[in-house]
Coordinates of C-alpha atoms in Angstrom, one line a residue:
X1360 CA 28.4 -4.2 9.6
X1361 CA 31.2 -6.6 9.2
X1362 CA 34.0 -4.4 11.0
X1363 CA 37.4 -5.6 11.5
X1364 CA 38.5 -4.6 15.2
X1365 CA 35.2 -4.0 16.7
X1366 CA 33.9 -6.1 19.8
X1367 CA 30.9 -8.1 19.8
X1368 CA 29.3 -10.7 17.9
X1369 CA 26.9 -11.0 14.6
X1370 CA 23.4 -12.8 14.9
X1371 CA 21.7 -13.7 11.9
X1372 CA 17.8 -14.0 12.5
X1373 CA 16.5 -16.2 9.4
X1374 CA 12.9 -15.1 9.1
X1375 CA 10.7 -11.8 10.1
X1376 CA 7.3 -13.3 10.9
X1377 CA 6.4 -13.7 14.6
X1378 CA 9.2 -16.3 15.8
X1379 CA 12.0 -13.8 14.6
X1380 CA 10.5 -10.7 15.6
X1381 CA 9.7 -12.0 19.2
X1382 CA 13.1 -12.8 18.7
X1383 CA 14.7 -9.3 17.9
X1384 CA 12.5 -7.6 20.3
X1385 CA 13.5 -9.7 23.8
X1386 CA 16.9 -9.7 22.2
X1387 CA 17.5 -6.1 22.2
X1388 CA 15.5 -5.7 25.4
X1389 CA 18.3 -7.9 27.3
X1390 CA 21.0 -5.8 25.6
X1391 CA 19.8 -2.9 25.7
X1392 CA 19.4 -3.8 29.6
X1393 CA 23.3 -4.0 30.0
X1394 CA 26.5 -1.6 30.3
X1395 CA 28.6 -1.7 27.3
X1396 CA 30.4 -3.3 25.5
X1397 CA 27.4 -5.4 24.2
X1398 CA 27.9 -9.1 23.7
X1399 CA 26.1 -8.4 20.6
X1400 CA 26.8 -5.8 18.1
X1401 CA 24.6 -6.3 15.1
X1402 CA 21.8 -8.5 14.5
X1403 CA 20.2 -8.7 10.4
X1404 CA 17.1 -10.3 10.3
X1405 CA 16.5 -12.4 7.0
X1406 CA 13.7 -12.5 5.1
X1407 CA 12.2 -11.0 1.6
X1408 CA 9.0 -9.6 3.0
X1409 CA 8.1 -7.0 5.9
X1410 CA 8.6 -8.0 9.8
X1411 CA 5.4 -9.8 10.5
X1412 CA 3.5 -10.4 7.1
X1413 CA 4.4 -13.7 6.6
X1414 CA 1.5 -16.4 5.9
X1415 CA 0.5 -16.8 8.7
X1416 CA -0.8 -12.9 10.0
X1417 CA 0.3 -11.0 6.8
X1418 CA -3.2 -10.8 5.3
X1419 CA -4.9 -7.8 4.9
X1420 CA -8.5 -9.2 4.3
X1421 CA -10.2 -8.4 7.1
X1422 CA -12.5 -11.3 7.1
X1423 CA -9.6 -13.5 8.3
X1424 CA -9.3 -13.6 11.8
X1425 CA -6.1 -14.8 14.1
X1426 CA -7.6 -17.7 15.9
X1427 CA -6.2 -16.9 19.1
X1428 CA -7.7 -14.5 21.6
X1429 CA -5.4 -10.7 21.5
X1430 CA -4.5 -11.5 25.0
X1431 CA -2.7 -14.5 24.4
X1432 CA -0.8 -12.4 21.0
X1433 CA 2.0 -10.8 22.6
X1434 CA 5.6 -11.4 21.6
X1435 CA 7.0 -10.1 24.6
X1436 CA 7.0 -13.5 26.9
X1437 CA 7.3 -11.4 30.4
X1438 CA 4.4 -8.4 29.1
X1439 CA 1.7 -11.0 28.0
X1440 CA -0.5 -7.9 27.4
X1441 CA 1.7 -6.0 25.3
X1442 CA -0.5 -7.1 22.0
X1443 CA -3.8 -5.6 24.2
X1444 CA -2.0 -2.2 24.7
X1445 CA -1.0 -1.4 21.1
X1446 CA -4.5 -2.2 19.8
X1447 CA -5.7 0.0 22.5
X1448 CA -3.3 2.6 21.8
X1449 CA -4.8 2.4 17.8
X1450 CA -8.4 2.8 19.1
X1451 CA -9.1 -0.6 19.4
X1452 CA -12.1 -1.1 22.1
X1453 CA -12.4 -5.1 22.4
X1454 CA -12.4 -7.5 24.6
X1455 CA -9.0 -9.3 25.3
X1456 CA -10.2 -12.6 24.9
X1457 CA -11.8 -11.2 21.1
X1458 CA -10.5 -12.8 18.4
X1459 CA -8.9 -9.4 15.7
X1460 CA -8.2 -9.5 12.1
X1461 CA -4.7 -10.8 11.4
X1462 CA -3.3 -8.1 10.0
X1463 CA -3.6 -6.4 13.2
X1464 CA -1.1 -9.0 14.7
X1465 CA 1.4 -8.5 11.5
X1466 CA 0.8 -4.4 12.1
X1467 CA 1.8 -4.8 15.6
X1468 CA 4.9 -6.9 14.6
X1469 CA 6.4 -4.1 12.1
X1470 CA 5.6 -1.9 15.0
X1471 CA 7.4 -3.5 17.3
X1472 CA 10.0 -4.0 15.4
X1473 CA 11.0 -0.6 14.4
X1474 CA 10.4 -0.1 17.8
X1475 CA 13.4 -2.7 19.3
X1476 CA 15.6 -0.9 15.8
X1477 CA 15.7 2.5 17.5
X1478 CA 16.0 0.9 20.9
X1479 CA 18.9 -0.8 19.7
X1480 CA 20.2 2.2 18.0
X1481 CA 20.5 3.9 21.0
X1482 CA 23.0 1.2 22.7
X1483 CA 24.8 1.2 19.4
X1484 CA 23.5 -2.1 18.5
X1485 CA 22.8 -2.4 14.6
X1486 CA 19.2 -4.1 13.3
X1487 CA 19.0 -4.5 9.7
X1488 CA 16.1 -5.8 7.8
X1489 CA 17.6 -7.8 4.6
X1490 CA 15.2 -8.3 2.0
X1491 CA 16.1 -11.5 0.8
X1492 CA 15.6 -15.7 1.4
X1493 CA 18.3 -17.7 3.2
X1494 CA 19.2 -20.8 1.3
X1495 CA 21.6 -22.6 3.6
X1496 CA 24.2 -22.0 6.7
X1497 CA 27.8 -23.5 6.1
X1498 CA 30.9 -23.1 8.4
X1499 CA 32.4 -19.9 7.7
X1500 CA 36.0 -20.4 5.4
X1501 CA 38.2 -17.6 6.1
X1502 CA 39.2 -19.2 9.8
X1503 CA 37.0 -16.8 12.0
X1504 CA 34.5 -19.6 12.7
X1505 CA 30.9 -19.4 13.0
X1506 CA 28.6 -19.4 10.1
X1507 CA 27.9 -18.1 6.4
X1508 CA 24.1 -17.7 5.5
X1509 CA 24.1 -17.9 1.7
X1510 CA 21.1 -15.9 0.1
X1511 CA 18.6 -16.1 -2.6
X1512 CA 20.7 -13.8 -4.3
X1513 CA 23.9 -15.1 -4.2
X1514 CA 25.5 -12.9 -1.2
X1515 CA 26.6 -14.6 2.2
X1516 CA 26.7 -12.7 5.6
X1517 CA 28.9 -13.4 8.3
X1518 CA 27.5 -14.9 11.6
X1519 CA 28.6 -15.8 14.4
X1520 CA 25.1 -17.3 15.8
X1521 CA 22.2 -18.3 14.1
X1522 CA 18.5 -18.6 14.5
X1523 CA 16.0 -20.0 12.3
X1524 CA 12.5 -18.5 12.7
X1525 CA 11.3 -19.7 9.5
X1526 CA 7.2 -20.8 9.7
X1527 CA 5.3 -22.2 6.9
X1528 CA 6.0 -21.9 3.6
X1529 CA 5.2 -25.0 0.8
X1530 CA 1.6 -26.4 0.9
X1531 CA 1.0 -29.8 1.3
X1532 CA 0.1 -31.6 -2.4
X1533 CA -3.7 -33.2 -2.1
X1534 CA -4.0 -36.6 -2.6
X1535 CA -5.2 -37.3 -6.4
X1536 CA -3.5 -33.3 -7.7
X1537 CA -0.1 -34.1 -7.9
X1538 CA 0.2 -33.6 -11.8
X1539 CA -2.2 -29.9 -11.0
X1540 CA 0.0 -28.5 -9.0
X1541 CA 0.7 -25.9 -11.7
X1542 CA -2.6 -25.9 -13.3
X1543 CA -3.6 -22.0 -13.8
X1544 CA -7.2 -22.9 -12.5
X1545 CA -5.8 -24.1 -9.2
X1546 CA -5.0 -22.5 -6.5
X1547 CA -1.9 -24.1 -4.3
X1548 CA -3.1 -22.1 -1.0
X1549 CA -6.0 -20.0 -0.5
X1550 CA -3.5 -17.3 0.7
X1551 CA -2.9 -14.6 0.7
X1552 CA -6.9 -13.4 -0.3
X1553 CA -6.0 -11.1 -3.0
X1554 CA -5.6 -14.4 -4.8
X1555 CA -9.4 -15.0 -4.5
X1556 CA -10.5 -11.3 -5.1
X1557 CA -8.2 -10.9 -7.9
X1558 CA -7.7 -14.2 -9.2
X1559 CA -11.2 -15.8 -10.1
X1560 CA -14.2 -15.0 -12.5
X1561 CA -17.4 -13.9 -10.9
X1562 CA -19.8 -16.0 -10.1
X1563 CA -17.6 -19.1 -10.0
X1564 CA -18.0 -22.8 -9.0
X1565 CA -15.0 -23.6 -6.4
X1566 CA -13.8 -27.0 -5.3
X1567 CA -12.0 -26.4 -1.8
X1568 CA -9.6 -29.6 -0.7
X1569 CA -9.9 -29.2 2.9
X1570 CA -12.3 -29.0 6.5
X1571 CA -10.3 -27.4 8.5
X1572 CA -9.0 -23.8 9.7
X1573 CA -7.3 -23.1 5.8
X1574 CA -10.4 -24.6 4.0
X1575 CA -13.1 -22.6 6.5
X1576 CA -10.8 -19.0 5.6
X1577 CA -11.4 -20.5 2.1
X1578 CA -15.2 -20.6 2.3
X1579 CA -15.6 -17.4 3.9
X1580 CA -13.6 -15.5 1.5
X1581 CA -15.4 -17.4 -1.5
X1582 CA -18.8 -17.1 -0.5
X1583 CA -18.6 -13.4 0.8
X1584 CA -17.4 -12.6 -3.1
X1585 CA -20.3 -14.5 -4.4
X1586 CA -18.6 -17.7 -5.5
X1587 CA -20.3 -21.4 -4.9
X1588 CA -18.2 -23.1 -2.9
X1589 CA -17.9 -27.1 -1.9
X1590 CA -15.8 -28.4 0.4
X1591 CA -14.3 -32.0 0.5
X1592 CA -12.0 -33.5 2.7
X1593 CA -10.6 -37.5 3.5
X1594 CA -12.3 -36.9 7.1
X1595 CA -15.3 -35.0 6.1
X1596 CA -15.3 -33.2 9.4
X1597 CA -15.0 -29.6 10.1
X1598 CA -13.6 -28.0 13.6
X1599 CA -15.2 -27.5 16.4
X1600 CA -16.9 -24.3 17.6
X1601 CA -15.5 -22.0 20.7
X1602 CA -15.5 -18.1 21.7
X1603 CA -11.5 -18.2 20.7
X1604 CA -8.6 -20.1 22.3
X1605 CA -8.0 -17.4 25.5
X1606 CA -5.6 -17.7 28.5
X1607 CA -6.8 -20.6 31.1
X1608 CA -9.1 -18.7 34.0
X1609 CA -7.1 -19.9 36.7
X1610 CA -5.1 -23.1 37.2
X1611 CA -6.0 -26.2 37.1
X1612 CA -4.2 -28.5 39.2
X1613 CA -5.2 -32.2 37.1
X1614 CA -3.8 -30.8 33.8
X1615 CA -0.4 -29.4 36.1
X1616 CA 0.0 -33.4 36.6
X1617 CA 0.8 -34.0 33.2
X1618 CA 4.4 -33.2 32.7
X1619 CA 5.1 -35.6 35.7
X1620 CA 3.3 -38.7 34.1
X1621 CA 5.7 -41.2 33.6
X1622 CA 6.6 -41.0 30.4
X1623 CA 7.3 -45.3 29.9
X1624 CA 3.9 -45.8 31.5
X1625 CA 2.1 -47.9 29.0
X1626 CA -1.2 -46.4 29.9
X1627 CA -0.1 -43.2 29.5
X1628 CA -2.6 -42.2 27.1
X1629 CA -5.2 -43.2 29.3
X1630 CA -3.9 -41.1 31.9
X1631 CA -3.9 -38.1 29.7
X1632 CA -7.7 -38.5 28.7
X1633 CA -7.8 -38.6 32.8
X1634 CA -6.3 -35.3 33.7
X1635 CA -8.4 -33.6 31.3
X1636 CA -12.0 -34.7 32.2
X1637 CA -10.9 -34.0 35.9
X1638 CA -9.7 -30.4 34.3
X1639 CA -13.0 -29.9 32.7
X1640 CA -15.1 -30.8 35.7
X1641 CA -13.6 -29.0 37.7
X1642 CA -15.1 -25.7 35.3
X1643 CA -18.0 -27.5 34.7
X1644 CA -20.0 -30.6 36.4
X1645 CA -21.8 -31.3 33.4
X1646 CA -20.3 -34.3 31.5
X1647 CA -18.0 -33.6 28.8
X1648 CA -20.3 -35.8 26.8
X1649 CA -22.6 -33.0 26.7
X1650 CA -20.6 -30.4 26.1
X1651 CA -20.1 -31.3 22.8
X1652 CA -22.3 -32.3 19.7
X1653 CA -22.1 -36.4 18.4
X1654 CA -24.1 -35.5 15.4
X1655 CA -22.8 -37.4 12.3
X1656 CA -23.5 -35.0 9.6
X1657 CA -21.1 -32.6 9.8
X1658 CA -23.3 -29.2 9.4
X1659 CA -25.8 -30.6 12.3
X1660 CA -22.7 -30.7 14.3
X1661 CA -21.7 -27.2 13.8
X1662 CA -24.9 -26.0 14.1
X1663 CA -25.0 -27.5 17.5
X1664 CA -21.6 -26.9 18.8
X1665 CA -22.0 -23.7 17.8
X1666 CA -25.3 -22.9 19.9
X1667 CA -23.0 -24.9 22.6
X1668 CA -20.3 -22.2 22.4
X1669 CA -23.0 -19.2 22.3
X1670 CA -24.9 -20.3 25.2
X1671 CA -21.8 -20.8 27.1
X1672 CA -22.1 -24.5 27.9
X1673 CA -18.9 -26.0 27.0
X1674 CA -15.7 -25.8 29.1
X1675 CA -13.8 -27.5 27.4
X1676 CA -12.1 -25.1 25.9
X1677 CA -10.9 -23.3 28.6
X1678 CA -8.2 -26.0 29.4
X1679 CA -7.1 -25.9 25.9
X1680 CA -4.4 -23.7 26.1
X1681 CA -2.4 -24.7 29.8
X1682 CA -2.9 -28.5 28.2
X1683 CA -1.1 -27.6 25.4
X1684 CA 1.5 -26.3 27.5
X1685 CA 1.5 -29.6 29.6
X1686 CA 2.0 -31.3 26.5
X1687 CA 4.9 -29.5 25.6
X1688 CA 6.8 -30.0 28.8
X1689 CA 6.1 -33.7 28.3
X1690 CA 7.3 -34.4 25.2
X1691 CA 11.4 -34.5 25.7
X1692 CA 10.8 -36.9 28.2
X1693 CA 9.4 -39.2 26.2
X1694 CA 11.1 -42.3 24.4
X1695 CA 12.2 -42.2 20.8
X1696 CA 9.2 -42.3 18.8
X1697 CA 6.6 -42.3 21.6
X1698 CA 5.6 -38.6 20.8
X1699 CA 4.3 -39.7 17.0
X1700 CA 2.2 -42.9 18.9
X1701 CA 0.6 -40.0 20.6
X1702 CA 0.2 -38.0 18.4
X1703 CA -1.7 -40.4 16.4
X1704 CA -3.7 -41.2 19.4
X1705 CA -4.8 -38.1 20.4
X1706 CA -5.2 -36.8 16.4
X1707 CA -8.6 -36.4 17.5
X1708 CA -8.3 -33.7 19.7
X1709 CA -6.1 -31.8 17.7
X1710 CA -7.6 -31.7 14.5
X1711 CA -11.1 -30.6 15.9
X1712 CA -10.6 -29.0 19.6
X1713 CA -7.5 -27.9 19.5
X1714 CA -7.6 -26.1 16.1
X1715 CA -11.2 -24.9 16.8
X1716 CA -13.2 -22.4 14.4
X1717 CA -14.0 -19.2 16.9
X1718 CA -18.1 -18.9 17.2
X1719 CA -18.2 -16.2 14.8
X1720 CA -17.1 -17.8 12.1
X1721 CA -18.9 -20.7 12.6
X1722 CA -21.3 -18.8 12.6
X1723 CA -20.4 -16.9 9.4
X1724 CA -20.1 -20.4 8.0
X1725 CA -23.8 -22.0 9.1
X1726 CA -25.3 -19.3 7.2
X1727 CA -23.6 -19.3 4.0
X1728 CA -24.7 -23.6 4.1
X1729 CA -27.8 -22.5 5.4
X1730 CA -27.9 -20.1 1.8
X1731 CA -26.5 -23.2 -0.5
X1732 CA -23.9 -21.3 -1.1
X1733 CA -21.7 -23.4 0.8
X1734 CA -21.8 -26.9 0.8
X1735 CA -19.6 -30.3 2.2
X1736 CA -19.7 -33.6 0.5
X1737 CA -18.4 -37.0 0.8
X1738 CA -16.4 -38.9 0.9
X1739 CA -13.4 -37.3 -1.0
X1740 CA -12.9 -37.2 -5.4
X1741 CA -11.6 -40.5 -6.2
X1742 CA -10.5 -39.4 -9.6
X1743 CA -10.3 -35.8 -11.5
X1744 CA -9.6 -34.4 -14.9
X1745 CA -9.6 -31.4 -16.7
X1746 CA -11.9 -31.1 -19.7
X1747 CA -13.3 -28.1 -22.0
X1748 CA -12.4 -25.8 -19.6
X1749 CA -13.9 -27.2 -16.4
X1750 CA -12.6 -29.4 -13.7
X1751 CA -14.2 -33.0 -13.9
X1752 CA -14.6 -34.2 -10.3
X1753 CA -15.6 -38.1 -9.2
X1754 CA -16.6 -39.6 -6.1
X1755 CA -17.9 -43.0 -5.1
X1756 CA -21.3 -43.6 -5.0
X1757 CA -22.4 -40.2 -6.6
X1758 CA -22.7 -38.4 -10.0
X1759 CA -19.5 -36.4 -11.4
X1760 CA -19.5 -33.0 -11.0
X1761 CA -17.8 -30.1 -12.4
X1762 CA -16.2 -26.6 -11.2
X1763 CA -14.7 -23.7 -12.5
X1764 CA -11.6 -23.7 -10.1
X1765 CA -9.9 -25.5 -7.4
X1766 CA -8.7 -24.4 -4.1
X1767 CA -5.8 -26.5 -1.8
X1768 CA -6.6 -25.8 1.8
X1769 CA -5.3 -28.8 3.3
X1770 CA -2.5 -26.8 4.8
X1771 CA 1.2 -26.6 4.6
X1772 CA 4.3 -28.7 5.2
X1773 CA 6.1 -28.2 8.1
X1774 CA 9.5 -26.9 7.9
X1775 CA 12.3 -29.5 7.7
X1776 CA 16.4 -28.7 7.6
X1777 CA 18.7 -31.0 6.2
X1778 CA 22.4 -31.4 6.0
X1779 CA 24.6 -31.8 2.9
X1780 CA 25.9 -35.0 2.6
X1781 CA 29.1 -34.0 4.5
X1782 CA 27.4 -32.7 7.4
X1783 CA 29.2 -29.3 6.8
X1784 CA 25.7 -27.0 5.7
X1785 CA 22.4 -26.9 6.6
X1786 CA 19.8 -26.8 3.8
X1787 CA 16.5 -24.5 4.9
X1788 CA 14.8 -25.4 1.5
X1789 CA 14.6 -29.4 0.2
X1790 CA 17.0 -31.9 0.8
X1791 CA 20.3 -31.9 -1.0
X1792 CA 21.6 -35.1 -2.9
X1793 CA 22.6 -37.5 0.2
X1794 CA 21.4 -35.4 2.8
X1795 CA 20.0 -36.3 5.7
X1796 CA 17.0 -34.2 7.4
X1797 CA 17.4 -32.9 11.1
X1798 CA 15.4 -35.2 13.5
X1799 CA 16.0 -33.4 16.7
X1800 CA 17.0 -30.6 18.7
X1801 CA 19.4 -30.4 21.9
X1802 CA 17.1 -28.8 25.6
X1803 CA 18.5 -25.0 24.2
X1804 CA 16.9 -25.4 20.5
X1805 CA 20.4 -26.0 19.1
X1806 CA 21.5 -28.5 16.2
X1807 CA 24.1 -30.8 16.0
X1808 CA 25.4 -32.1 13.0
X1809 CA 25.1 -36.1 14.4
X1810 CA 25.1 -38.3 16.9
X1811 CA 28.0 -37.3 19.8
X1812 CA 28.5 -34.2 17.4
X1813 CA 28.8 -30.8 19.1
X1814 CA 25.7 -28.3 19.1
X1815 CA 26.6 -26.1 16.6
X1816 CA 25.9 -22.1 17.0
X1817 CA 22.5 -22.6 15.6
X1818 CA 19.3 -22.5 17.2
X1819 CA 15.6 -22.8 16.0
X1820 CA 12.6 -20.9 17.1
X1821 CA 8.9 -21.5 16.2
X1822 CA 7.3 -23.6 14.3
X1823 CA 10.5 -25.6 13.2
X1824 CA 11.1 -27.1 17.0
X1825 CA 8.1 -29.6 15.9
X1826 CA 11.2 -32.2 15.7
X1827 CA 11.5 -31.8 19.2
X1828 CA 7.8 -29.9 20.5
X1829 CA 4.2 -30.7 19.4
X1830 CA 2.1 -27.6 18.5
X1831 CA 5.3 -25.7 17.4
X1832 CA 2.7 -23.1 16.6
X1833 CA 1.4 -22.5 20.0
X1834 CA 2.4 -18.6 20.0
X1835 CA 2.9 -18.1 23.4
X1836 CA 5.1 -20.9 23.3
X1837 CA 7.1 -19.8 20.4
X1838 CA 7.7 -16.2 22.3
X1839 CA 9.0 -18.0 25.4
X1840 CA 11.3 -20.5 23.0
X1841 CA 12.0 -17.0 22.0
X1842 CA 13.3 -15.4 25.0
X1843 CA 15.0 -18.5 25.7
X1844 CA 17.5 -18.6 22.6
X1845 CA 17.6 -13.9 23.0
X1846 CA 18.5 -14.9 26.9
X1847 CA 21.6 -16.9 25.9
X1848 CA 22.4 -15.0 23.2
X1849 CA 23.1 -11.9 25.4
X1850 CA 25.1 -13.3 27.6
X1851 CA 28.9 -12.7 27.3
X1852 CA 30.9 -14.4 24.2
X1853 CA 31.8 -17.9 24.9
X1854 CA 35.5 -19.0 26.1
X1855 CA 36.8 -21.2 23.3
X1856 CA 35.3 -24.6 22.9
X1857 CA 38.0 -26.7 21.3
X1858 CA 35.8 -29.6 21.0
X1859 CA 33.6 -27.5 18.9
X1860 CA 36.0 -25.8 16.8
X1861 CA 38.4 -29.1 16.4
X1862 CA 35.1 -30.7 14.9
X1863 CA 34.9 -27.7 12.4
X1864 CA 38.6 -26.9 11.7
X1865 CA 41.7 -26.1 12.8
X1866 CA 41.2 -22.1 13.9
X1867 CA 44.5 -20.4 13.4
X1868 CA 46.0 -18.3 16.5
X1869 CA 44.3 -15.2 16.4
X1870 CA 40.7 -15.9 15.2
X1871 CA 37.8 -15.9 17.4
X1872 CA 35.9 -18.6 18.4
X1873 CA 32.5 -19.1 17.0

């Protein structure tokens, strides 16, 4: 693929989950689109699993469900009901706003993506799949310019633009497990399930660190194989309850007003809070206060919120999604650090209404409490051990207990690139001695090596923008970032940008520019 003479430039797509095959797919529409000679004339997509089972949909247990309704799914961001239309086309007789088994979403990927391969084949543009990690993207050394994407396995590949799709990969370490991490009777992540099946003896006793979406997949998957399971958490809360996060019903003119708030006001967050009880009303005249549950113990208040959801008497989270999108217009607009005072502020809506449990789990989840094989206690272990082959758990206030296994599901740490101490390579994996980690991302998703610095070549899609875009992980968000970065990509090479290539090296006569 790396042909002297021929006309068009190489993409390297670092990661196959949804990001980069959202990514592929618009990109080889545009082309595809166009007379020859493509701007483009092979893309390689990076990554050491299968387009689309990554973490976050490739999981074949078909007890855990995307959270998202299918009609919000699609990776094409101008077909929105492209993910509907495969499932139909496989038999699938839902309801768009139904909630399907991830794996469906990660099937629908590798379909796709063979799919955009044999599209692109037919405009003589080359897709190919490499089947290993990317480590790191340096300035290319033989004077052609652009990039080298150094491997897990020691090879490089040529690029002459860049995009980083990479999601989730290293979960976050519990507070008090640190020196467990390695522990053969804990579990860093409760994915993928096979661990679960597989992994544990029947019948076990399970500590799960976690409330939230990861710790609820947890339970389910525990209790359905006839495990005891207890769940334990610093907040002690678990999600709330709706039908699944869907597309808005129609717009909603006080929630539009947020990406023109003034982002120096100083009651900004007050404003917010304003916008979104007008939104709500406007679906609903009861008071928001009543469409939700103010129980204190945690079970009552699923119980209740979930009765809530089923007898369709909350709105609130049919403004969800276009606030979320409000939200991300916002955020470049607002002051240097002014986006983490807000999101500190408003932590309360994202860790229980944004990042909701969909009603049928909930209600998947009262039963197995109602059963005792599911339980939540507080407040959190204070200390733990490991003795005679049990885990020795302690909490304020109550009696120690002990379990057979432990389970992290307190989620994962978000992606983070760093440079080398010269500013010369970008690190996708830990920091580097002296390195300094990426902070923030130019209006087209590109990075720059420093202050005044030139964007380099290299873009980031997905959940990686979260330097620059709260709720990275919003999917239809990611697909539009998406078609953003396959949009610029396809259009015609670049005239020479000497600023650019002066701040990488001198390019001999003769070479292109990256």
């Amino acid at each position: 693929m790396d042909v002297k003479g021929e006309t068009g430039r190489e993409v390297v797509v670092i990661g196959g989950g949804v990001a980069g095959t959202s990514l592929v797919l618009q990109l080889v529409r545009a082309l595809a689109g166009r007379r020859p000679p493509h701007p483009v004339r092979a893309v390689r997509v990076v990554d050491p699993r299968p387009a689309g089972w990554g973490l976050a949909f490739g999981d074949e247990d078909p007890l855990l469900l995307c959270n998202s309704a299918a009609e919000l799914n699609s990776l094409l961001a101008d077909r929105p009901g492209d993910f509907v239309d495969h499932l139909r086309a496989h038999g699938w007789t839902g309801s768009a706003k139904d909630c399907v088994p991830r794996a469906r979403m990660a099937e629908y990927c590798a379909d796709r993506a063979a799919r955009a391969r044999e599209q692109a084949g037919r405009a003589g543009i080359a897709v190919e799949h490499v089947r290993a990690s990317a480590e790191s993207i340096s300035t290319a050394a033989d004077g052609r310019g652009g990039h080298r994407v150094r491997l897990s396995t020691g090879e490089e590949l040529y690029a002459d633009d860049v995009v980083v799709c990479t999601g989730v990969q290293r979960p976050r370490v519990p507070r008090g497990f640190a020196e467990f991490r390695h522990h053969p009777r804990y579990l860093d992540s409760p994915y993928p399930a096979s661990r679960i099946r597989q992994g544990l003896r029947p019948r076990s006793r399970v500590l799960v660190l976690g409330s939230r979406q990861s710790a609820a997949d947890a339970a389910l998957l525990l209790c359905r194989d006839g495990h005891r399971a207890t769940l334990s958490s610093p907040s002690g809360k678990l999600p709330a309850v709706r039908e699944s996060l869907a597309a808005p019903l129609h717009a909603y003119p006080p929630l539009e007003r947020i990406s023109r708030l003034d982002p120096a006001d100083p009651h900004l967050e007050a404003r917010l809070v304003r916008c979104v009880v007008e939104a709500v009303r406007l679906q609903d005249r009861r008071p928001l206060r009543r469409q939700v549950s103010h129980a204190t113990d945690p079970v009552r208040r699923l119980r209740e919120e979930t009765a809530l959801a089923e007898a369709g008497a909350c709105a609130w989270p049919d403004v969800i999604v276009p606030l979320i999108e409000q939200v991300i217009e916002l955020a470049p607009e607002l002051p240097a650090g002014r986006l983490e005072e807000l999101s500190a502020e408003f932590a309360w809506l994202t860790d229980r209404y944004a990042t909701a449990l969909a009603r049928v789990n909930a209600r998947r989840l009262l039963a197995h409490f109602d059963s005792g094989a599911l339980r939540l206690v507080r407040p959190y272990p204070r200390a733990v051990s490991f003795e005679g082959g049990l885990w020795r758990v302690e909490r304020s206030g109550a009696a120690p207990e002990t379990y057979d296994y432990v389970i992290n599901a307190t989620g994962f740490e978000r992606p983070v690139l760093h440079w080398d101490r010269e500013r010369t390579a970008l690190h996708l994996e830990g920091a580097p001695a002296g390195g300094t980690a990426v902070s923030g991302l130019e209006a087209d998703l590109r990075v720059r090596s420093g202050p005044g610095a030139p964007p380099q070549r290299v873009w980031v899609v997905g959940v990686g923008t979260h330097v620059r875009i709260p709720f990275s992980n919003h999917l239809r968000n990611v697909v539009r970032q998406a078609r953003q970065v396959a949009d610029r990509l396809a259009e015609p090479a670049p005239s020479p940008d000497f600023s650019v290539i002066s701040a990488i090296r001198p390019m001999p006569s003769g070479d292109r520019p990256s």
